[in-house]
mmCIF file of C-alpha atoms in Angstrom:
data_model
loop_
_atom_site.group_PDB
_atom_site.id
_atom_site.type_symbol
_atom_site.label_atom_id
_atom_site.label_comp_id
_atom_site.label_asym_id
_atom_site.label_seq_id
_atom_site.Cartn_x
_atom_site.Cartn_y
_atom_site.Cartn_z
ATOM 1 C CA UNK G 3 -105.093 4.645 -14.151
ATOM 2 C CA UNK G 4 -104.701 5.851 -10.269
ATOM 3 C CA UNK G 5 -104.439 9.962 -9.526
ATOM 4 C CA UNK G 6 -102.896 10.641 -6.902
ATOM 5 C CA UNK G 7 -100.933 13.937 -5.768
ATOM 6 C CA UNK G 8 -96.841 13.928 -5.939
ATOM 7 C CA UNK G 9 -94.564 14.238 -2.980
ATOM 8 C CA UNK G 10 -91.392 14.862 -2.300
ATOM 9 C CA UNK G 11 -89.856 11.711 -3.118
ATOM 10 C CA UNK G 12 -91.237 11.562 -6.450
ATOM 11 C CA UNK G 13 -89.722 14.374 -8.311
ATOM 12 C CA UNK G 14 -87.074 12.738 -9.497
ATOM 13 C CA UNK G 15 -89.174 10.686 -11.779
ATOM 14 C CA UNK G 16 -91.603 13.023 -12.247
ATOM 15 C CA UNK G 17 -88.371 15.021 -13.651
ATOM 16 C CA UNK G 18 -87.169 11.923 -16.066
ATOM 17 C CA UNK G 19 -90.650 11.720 -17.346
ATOM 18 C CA UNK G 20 -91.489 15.732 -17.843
ATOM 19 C CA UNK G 21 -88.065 15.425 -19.326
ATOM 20 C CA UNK G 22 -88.620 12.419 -21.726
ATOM 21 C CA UNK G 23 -92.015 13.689 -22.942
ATOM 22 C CA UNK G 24 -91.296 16.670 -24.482
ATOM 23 C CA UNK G 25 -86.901 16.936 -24.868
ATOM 24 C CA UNK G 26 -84.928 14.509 -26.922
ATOM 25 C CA UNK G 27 -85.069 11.456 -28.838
ATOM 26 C CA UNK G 28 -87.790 9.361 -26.636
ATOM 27 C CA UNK G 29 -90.031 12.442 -26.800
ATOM 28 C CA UNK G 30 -90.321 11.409 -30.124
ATOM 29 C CA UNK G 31 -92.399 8.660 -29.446
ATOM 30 C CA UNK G 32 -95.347 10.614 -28.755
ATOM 31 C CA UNK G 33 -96.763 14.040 -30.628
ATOM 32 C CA UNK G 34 -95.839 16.410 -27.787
ATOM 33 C CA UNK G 35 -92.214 16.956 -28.298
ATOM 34 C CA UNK G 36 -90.731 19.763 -28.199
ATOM 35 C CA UNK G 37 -87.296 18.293 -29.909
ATOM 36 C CA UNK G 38 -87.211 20.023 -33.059
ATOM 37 C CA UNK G 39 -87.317 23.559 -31.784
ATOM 38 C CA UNK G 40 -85.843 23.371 -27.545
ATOM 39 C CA UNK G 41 -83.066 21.327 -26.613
ATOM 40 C CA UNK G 42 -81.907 20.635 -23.545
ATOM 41 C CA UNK G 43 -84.111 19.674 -20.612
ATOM 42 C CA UNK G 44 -87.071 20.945 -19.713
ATOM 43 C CA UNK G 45 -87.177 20.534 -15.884
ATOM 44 C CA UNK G 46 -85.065 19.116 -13.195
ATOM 45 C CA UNK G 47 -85.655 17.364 -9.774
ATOM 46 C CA UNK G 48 -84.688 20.991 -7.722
ATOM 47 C CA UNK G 49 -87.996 22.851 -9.842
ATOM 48 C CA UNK G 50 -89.833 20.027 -9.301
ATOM 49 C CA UNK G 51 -88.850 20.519 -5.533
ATOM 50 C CA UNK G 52 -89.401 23.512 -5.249
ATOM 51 C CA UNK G 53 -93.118 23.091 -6.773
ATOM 52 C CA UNK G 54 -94.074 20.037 -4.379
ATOM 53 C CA UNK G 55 -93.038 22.144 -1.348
ATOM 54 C CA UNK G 56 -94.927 24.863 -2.655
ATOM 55 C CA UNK G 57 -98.499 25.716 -0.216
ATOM 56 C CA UNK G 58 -100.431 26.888 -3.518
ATOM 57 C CA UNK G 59 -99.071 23.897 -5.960
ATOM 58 C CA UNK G 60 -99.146 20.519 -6.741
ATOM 59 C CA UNK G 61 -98.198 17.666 -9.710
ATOM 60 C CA UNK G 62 -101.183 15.486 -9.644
ATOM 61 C CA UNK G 63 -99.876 12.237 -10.684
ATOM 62 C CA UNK G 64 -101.209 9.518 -13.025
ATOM 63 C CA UNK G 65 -100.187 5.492 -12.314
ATOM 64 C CA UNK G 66 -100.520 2.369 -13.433
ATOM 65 C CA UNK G 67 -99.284 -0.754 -11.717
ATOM 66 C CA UNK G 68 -97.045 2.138 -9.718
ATOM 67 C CA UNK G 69 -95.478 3.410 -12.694
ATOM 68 C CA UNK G 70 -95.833 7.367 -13.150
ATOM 69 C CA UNK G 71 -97.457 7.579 -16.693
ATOM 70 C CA UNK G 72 -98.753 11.035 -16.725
ATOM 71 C CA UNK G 73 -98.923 13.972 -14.868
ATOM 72 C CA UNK G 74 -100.024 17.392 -14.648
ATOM 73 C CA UNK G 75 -98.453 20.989 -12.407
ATOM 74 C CA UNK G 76 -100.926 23.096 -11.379
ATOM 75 C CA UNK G 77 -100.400 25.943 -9.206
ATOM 76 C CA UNK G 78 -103.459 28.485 -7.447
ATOM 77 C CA UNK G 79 -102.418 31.803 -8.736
ATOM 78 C CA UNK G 80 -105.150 34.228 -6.993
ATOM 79 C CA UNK G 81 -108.706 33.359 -5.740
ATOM 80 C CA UNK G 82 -110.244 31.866 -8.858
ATOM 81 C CA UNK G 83 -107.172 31.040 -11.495
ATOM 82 C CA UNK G 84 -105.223 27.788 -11.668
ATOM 83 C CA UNK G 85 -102.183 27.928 -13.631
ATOM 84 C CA UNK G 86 -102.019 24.498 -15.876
ATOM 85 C CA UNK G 87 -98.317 23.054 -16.781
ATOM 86 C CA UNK G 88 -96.165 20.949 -17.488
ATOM 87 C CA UNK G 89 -98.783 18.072 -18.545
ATOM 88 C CA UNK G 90 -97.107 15.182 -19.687
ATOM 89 C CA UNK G 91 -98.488 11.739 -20.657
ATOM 90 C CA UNK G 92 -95.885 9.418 -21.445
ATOM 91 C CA UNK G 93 -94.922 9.366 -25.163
ATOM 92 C CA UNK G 94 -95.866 5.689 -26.019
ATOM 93 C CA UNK G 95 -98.992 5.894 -24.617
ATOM 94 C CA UNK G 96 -99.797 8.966 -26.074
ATOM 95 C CA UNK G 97 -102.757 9.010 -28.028
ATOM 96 C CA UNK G 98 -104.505 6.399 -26.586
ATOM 97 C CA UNK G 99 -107.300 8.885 -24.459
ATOM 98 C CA UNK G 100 -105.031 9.193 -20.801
ATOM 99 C CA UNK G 101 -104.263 12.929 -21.596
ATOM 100 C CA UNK G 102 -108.102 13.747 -22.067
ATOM 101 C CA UNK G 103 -108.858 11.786 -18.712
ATOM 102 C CA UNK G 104 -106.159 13.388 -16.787
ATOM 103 C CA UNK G 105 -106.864 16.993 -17.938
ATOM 104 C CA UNK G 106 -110.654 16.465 -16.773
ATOM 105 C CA UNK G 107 -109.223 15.194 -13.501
ATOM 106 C CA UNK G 108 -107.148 18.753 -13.330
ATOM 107 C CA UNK G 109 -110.026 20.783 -14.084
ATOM 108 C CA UNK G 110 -112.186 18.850 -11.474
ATOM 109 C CA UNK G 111 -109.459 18.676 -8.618
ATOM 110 C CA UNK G 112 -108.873 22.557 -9.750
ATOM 111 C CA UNK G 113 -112.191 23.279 -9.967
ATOM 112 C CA UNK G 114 -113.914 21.191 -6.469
ATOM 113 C CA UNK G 115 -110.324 21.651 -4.542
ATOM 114 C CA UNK G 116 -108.517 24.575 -5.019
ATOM 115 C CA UNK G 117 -112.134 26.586 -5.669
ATOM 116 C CA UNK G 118 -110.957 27.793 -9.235
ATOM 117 C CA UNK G 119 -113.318 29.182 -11.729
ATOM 118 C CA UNK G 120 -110.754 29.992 -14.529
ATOM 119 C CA UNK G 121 -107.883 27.329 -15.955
ATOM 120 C CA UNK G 122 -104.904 29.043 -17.460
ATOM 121 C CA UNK G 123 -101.881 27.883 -19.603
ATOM 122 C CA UNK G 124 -99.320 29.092 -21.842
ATOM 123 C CA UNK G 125 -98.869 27.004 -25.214
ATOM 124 C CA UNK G 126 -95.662 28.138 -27.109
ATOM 125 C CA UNK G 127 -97.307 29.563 -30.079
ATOM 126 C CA UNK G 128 -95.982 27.100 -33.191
ATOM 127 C CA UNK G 129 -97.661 24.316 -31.409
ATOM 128 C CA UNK G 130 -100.802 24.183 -33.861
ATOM 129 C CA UNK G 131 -101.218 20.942 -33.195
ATOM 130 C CA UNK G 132 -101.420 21.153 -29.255
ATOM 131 C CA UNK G 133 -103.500 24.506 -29.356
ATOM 132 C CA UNK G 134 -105.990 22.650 -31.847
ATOM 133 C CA UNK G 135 -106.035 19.700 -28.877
ATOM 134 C CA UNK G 136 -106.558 22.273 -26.341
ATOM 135 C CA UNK G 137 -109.287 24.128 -28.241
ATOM 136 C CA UNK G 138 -110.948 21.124 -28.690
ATOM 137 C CA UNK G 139 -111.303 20.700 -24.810
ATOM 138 C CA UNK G 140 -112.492 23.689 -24.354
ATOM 139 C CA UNK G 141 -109.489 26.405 -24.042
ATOM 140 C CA UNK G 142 -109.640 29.858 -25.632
ATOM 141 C CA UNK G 143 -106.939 32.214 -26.570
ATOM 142 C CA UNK G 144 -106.535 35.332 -25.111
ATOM 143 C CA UNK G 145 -104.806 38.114 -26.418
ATOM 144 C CA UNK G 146 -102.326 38.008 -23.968
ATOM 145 C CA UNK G 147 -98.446 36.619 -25.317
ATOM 146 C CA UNK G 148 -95.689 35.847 -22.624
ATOM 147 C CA UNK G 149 -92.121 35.960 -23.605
ATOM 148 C CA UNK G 150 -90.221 32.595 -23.781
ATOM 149 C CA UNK G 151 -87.463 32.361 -21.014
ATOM 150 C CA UNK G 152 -84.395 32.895 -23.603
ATOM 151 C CA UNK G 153 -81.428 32.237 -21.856
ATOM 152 C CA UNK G 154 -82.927 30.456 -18.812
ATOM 153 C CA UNK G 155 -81.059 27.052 -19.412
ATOM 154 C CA UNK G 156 -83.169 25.284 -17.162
ATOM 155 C CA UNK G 157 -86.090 25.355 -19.147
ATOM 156 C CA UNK G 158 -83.909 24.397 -22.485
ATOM 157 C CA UNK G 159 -82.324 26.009 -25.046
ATOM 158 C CA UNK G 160 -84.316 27.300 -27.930
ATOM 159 C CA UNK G 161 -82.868 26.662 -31.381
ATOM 160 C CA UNK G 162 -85.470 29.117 -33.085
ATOM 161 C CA UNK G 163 -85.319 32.586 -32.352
ATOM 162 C CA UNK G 164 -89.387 33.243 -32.704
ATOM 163 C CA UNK G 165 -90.485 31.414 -29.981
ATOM 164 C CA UNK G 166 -93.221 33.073 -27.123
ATOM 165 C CA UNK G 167 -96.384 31.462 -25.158
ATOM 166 C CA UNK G 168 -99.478 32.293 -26.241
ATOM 167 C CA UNK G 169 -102.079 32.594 -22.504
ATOM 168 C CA UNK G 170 -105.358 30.050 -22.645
ATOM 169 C CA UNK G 171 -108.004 30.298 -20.511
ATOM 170 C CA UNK G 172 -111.556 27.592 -19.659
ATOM 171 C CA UNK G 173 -113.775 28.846 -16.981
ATOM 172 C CA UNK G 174 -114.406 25.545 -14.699
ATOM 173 C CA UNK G 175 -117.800 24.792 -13.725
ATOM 174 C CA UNK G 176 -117.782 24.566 -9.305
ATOM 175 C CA UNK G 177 -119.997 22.813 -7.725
#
């Protein structure tokens, strides 16, 4: 697996795959789908745009044999916070240790690069599964709940009613 960071003319497939991982009936494949309780798509090419152009973001970008097979959004919020998204490993080769070797990479480039202390993310809060995986890597829950984007089509449209983020936070080591 080769990191490398995303550019311009990859967010089309960086789309597709944010897309396939966690909307629909490929997303199935893997244990990250989102399919039972958002339909629609979770990203497009524009947000992913608009991200890569961004001075304070950037999709780091896992490969093999030039195929994108993971990647991870992560945007420098204020002097010491990196926000953590849209983390995707591609759902057949889920489960097979890439997600825990790209989320180190995150913390490190977040950490060594961007002079983070603190990781955030949001987890939408019936994910048990994925907050166990995140807890087990180190993330804590915070008290703090964000509202899910009802009615913001572009992240997908929620076919539950009860649906809000729940904020993590792992203080990164600098060196």
């Amino acid at each position: 697996m080769h990191l490398r960071k995303g550019s311009l003319h990859d967010a089309a497939r960086i789309a597709a795959l944010v897309n396939s991982a966690y909307r629909g009936d490929s997303s199935r494949h893997g244990w990250t789908t989102e399919a039972d309780f958002i339909d629609g798509q979770r990203t497009d090419t524009s947000e992913i745009e608009e991200i890569l152009s961004a001075d304070n973001q950037c999709i780091l970008l896992a490969e093999r044999n030039e195929e994108i097979i993971g990647c991870v959004h992560l945007e420098k919020r204020d002097a010491n916070v990196c926000y953590f998204g849209m983390f995707v490993v591609k759902p057949e080769l889920q489960a097979q240790g890439l997600g825990k070797r790209l989320i180190m990479e995150a913390e490190r480039f977040a950490s060594h690069r961007l002079a983070c202390t603190i990781m955030q993310m949001h987890v939408i809060s019936i994910r048990n599964e994925l907050i166990a995986w995140y807890e087990r890597r180190g993330y804590r829950r915070t008290d703090e709940r964000r509202p899910f984007p009802y009615g913001n089509e572009r992240f997908g449209i929620p076919l539950r009613d009860d649906l809000e983020f729940i904020v993590f936070v792992k203080e990164l080591k600098v060196n």
